PDB file of C-alpha atoms in Angstrom:
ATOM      1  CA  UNK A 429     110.591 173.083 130.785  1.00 50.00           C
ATOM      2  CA  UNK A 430     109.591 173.648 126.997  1.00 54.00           C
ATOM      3  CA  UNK A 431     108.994 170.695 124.751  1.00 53.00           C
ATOM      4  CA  UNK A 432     109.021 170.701 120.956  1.00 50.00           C
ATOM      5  CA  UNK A 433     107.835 167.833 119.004  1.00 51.00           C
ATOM      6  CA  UNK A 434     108.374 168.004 115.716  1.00 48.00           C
ATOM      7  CA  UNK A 435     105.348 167.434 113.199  1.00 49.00           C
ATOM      8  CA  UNK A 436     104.543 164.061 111.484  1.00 46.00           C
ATOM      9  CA  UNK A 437     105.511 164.210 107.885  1.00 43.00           C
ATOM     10  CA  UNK A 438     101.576 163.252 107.139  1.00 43.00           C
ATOM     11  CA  UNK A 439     100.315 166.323 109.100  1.00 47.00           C
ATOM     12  CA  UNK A 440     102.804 169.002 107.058  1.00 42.00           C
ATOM     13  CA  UNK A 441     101.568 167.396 103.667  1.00 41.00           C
ATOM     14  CA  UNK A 442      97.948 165.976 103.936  1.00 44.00           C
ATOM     15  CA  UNK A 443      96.956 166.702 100.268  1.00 45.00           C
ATOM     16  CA  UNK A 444      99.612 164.292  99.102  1.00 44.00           C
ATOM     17  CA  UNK A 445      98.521 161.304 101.768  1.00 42.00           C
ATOM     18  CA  UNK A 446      95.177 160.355  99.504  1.00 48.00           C
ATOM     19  CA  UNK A 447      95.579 156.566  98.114  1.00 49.00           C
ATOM     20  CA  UNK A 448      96.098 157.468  94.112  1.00 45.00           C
ATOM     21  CA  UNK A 449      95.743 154.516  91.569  1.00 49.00           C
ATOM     22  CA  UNK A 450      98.079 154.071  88.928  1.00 46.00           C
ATOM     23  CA  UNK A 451      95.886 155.556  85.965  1.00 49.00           C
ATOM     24  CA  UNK A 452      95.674 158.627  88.354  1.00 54.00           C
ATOM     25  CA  UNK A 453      99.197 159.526  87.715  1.00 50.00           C
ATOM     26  CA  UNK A 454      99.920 162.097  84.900  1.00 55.00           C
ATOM     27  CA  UNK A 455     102.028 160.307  82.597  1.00 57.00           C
ATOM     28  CA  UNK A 456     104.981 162.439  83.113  1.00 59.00           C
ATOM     29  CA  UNK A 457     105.211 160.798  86.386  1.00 52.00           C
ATOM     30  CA  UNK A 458     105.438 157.596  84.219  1.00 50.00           C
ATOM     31  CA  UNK A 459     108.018 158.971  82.452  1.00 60.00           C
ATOM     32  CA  UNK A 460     110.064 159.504  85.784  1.00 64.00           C
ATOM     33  CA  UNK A 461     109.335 156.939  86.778  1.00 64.00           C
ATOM     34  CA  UNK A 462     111.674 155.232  83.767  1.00 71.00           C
ATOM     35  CA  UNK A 463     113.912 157.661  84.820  1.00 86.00           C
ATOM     36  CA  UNK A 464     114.364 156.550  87.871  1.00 90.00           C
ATOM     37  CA  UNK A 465     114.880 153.081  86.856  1.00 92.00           C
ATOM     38  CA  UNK A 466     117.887 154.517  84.616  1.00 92.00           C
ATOM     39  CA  UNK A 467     119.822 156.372  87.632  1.00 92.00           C
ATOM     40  CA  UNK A 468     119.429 153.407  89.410  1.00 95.00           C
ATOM     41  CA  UNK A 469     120.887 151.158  86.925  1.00 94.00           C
ATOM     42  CA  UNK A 470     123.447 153.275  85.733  1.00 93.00           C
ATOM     43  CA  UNK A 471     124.432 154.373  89.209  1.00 94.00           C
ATOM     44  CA  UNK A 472     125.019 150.709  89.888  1.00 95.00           C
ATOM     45  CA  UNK A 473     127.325 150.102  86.925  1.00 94.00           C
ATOM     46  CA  UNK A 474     128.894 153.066  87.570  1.00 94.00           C
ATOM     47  CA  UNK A 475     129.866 152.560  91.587  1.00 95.00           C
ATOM     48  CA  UNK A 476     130.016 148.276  90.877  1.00 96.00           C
ATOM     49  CA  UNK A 477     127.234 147.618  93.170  1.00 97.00           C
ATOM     50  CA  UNK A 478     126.889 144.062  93.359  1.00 97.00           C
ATOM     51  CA  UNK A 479     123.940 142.321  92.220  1.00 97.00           C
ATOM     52  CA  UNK A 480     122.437 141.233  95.907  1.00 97.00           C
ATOM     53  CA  UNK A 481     122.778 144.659  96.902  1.00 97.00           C
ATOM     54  CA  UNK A 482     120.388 146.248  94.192  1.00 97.00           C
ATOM     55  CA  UNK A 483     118.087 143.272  94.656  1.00 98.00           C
ATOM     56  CA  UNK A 484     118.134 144.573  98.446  1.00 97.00           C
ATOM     57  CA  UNK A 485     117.200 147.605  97.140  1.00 97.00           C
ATOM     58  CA  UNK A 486     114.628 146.610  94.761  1.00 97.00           C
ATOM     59  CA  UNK A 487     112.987 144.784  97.426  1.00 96.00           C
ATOM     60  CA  UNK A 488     112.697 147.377 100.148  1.00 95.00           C
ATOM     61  CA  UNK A 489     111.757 150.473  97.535  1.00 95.00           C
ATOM     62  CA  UNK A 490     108.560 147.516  96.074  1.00 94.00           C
ATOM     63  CA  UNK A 491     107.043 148.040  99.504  1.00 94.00           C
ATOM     64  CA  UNK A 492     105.962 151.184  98.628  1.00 92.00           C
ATOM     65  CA  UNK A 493     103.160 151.724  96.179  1.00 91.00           C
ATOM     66  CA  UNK A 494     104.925 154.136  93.766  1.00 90.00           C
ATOM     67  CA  UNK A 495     107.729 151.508  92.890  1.00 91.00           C
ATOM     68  CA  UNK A 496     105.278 148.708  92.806  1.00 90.00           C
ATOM     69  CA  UNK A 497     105.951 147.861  89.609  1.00 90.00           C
ATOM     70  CA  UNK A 498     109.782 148.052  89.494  1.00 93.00           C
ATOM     71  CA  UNK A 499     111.688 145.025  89.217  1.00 95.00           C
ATOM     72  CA  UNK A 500     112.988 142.211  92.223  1.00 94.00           C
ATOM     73  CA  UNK A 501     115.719 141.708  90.515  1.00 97.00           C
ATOM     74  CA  UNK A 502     118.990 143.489  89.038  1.00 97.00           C
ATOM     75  CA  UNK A 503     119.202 141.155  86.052  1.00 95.00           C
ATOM     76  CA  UNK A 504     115.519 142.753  84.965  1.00 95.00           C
ATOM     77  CA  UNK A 505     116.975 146.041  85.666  1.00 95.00           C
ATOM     78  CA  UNK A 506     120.492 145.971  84.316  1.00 95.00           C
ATOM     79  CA  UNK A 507     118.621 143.925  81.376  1.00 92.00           C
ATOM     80  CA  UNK A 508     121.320 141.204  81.538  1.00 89.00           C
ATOM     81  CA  UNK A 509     121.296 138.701  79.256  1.00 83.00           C
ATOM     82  CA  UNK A 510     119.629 135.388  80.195  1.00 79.00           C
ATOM     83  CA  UNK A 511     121.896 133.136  77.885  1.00 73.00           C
ATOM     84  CA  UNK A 512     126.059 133.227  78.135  1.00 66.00           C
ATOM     85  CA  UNK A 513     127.499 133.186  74.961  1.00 60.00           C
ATOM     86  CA  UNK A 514     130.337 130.799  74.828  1.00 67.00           C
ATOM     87  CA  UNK A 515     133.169 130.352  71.832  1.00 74.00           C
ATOM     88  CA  UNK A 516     133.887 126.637  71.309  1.00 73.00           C
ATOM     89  CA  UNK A 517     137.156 125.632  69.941  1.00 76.00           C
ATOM     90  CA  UNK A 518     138.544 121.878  69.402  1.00 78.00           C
ATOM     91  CA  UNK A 519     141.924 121.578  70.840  1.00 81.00           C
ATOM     92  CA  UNK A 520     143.463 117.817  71.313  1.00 81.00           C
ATOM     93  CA  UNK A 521     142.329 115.771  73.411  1.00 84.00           C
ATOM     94  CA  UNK A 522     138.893 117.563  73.930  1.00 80.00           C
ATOM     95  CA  UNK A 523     137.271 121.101  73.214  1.00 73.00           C
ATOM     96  CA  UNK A 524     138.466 124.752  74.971  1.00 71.00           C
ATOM     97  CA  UNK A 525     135.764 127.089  75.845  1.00 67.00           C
ATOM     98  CA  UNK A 526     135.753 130.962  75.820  1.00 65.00           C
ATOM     99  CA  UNK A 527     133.105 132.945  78.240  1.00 61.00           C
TER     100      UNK A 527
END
Protein backbone atom coordinates (compact mmCIF):
# COMPACT_ATOMS: atom_id res chain seq x y z
CA UNK A 1 0.00 0.00 0.00
CA UNK A 2 1.43 3.52 -1.11
CA UNK A 3 0.55 6.61 0.83
CA UNK A 4 0.82 10.20 -0.37
CA UNK A 5 0.45 13.04 1.91
CA UNK A 6 0.34 16.05 0.46
CA UNK A 7 2.79 18.92 1.70
CA UNK A 8 1.82 21.66 4.26
CA UNK A 9 1.35 24.92 2.51
CA UNK A 10 4.23 26.33 5.09
CA UNK A 11 6.77 23.67 3.93
CA UNK A 12 6.23 24.52 -0.14
CA UNK A 13 6.69 28.35 0.72
CA UNK A 14 8.98 28.91 3.82
CA UNK A 15 10.48 32.27 2.61
CA UNK A 16 7.05 33.83 2.77
CA UNK A 17 6.20 32.33 6.54
CA UNK A 18 8.70 35.11 8.33
CA UNK A 19 6.46 37.54 10.69
CA UNK A 20 6.80 41.00 8.45
CA UNK A 21 5.74 44.35 10.18
CA UNK A 22 3.73 46.74 8.48
CA UNK A 23 6.59 49.32 7.52
CA UNK A 24 8.21 46.14 5.95
CA UNK A 25 5.75 46.10 3.19
CA UNK A 26 6.71 47.91 -0.11
CA UNK A 27 4.15 50.41 -0.51
CA UNK A 28 2.74 48.96 -3.58
CA UNK A 29 1.43 46.34 -1.37
CA UNK A 30 -0.28 49.34 0.37
CA UNK A 31 -1.61 50.32 -2.62
CA UNK A 32 -3.31 46.79 -3.07
CA UNK A 33 -4.12 46.71 -0.34
CA UNK A 34 -6.77 49.83 -1.16
CA UNK A 35 -7.47 47.86 -3.92
CA UNK A 36 -8.67 45.26 -2.32
CA UNK A 37 -10.85 47.23 -0.16
CA UNK A 38 -12.47 48.59 -3.57
CA UNK A 39 -13.36 44.97 -5.10
CA UNK A 40 -14.73 44.23 -1.99
CA UNK A 41 -16.96 47.12 -1.75
CA UNK A 42 -17.92 47.33 -5.14
CA UNK A 43 -18.44 43.60 -5.43
CA UNK A 44 -20.92 44.01 -2.62
CA UNK A 45 -22.96 46.76 -4.27
CA UNK A 46 -22.78 45.08 -7.24
CA UNK A 47 -24.17 41.33 -6.09
CA UNK A 48 -26.50 43.29 -2.99
CA UNK A 49 -24.67 41.61 -0.30
CA UNK A 50 -26.27 42.56 2.76
CA UNK A 51 -24.60 44.48 5.33
CA UNK A 52 -24.18 41.48 8.13
CA UNK A 53 -22.74 39.45 5.55
CA UNK A 54 -19.68 41.79 4.69
CA UNK A 55 -19.33 42.50 8.39
CA UNK A 56 -18.97 38.51 8.53
CA UNK A 57 -16.48 38.92 6.20
CA UNK A 58 -14.65 41.74 7.59
CA UNK A 59 -14.43 39.95 10.73
CA UNK A 60 -13.02 36.62 9.68
CA UNK A 61 -10.40 38.24 6.89
CA UNK A 62 -9.14 40.87 10.45
CA UNK A 63 -7.84 37.62 11.90
CA UNK A 64 -5.20 37.60 9.70
CA UNK A 65 -2.36 40.05 9.97
CA UNK A 66 -2.40 41.41 6.37
CA UNK A 67 -6.09 42.75 6.72
CA UNK A 68 -5.49 43.94 10.19
CA UNK A 69 -6.26 47.15 9.51
CA UNK A 70 -9.39 46.80 7.32
CA UNK A 71 -12.58 47.79 8.64
CA UNK A 72 -15.39 45.66 11.14
CA UNK A 73 -17.84 47.14 9.57
CA UNK A 74 -19.56 47.65 5.99
CA UNK A 75 -20.74 51.17 6.79
CA UNK A 76 -16.70 52.10 7.11
CA UNK A 77 -16.25 50.28 3.96
CA UNK A 78 -19.16 51.21 1.75
CA UNK A 79 -18.43 54.81 3.43
CA UNK A 80 -22.17 55.20 4.23
CA UNK A 81 -23.29 58.13 5.51
CA UNK A 82 -23.70 58.43 9.31
CA UNK A 83 -26.63 61.06 9.18
CA UNK A 84 -30.13 60.36 7.01
CA UNK A 85 -31.13 63.22 5.30
CA UNK A 86 -34.78 63.78 5.67
CA UNK A 87 -37.18 66.45 3.60
CA UNK A 88 -39.71 68.00 6.01
CA UNK A 89 -42.90 69.26 4.67
CA UNK A 90 -46.02 70.77 6.75
CA UNK A 91 -49.14 69.14 5.68
CA UNK A 92 -52.47 69.68 8.01
CA UNK A 93 -52.74 68.44 10.88
CA UNK A 94 -48.93 67.76 11.41
CA UNK A 95 -45.64 67.53 9.23
CA UNK A 96 -44.86 64.63 6.26
CA UNK A 97 -41.40 63.37 6.09
CA UNK A 98 -39.35 62.22 3.02
CA UNK A 99 -36.25 59.60 3.59
Amino acid sequence: NLQYSAPSVLNVIPEYSENLTVNQFPESFLQEDESIKSFIANWSITFNIPHNAINDLLKGLKKHKCFKDFPVDSRTLLATPKQTFTKLRNVDPGTFFYF
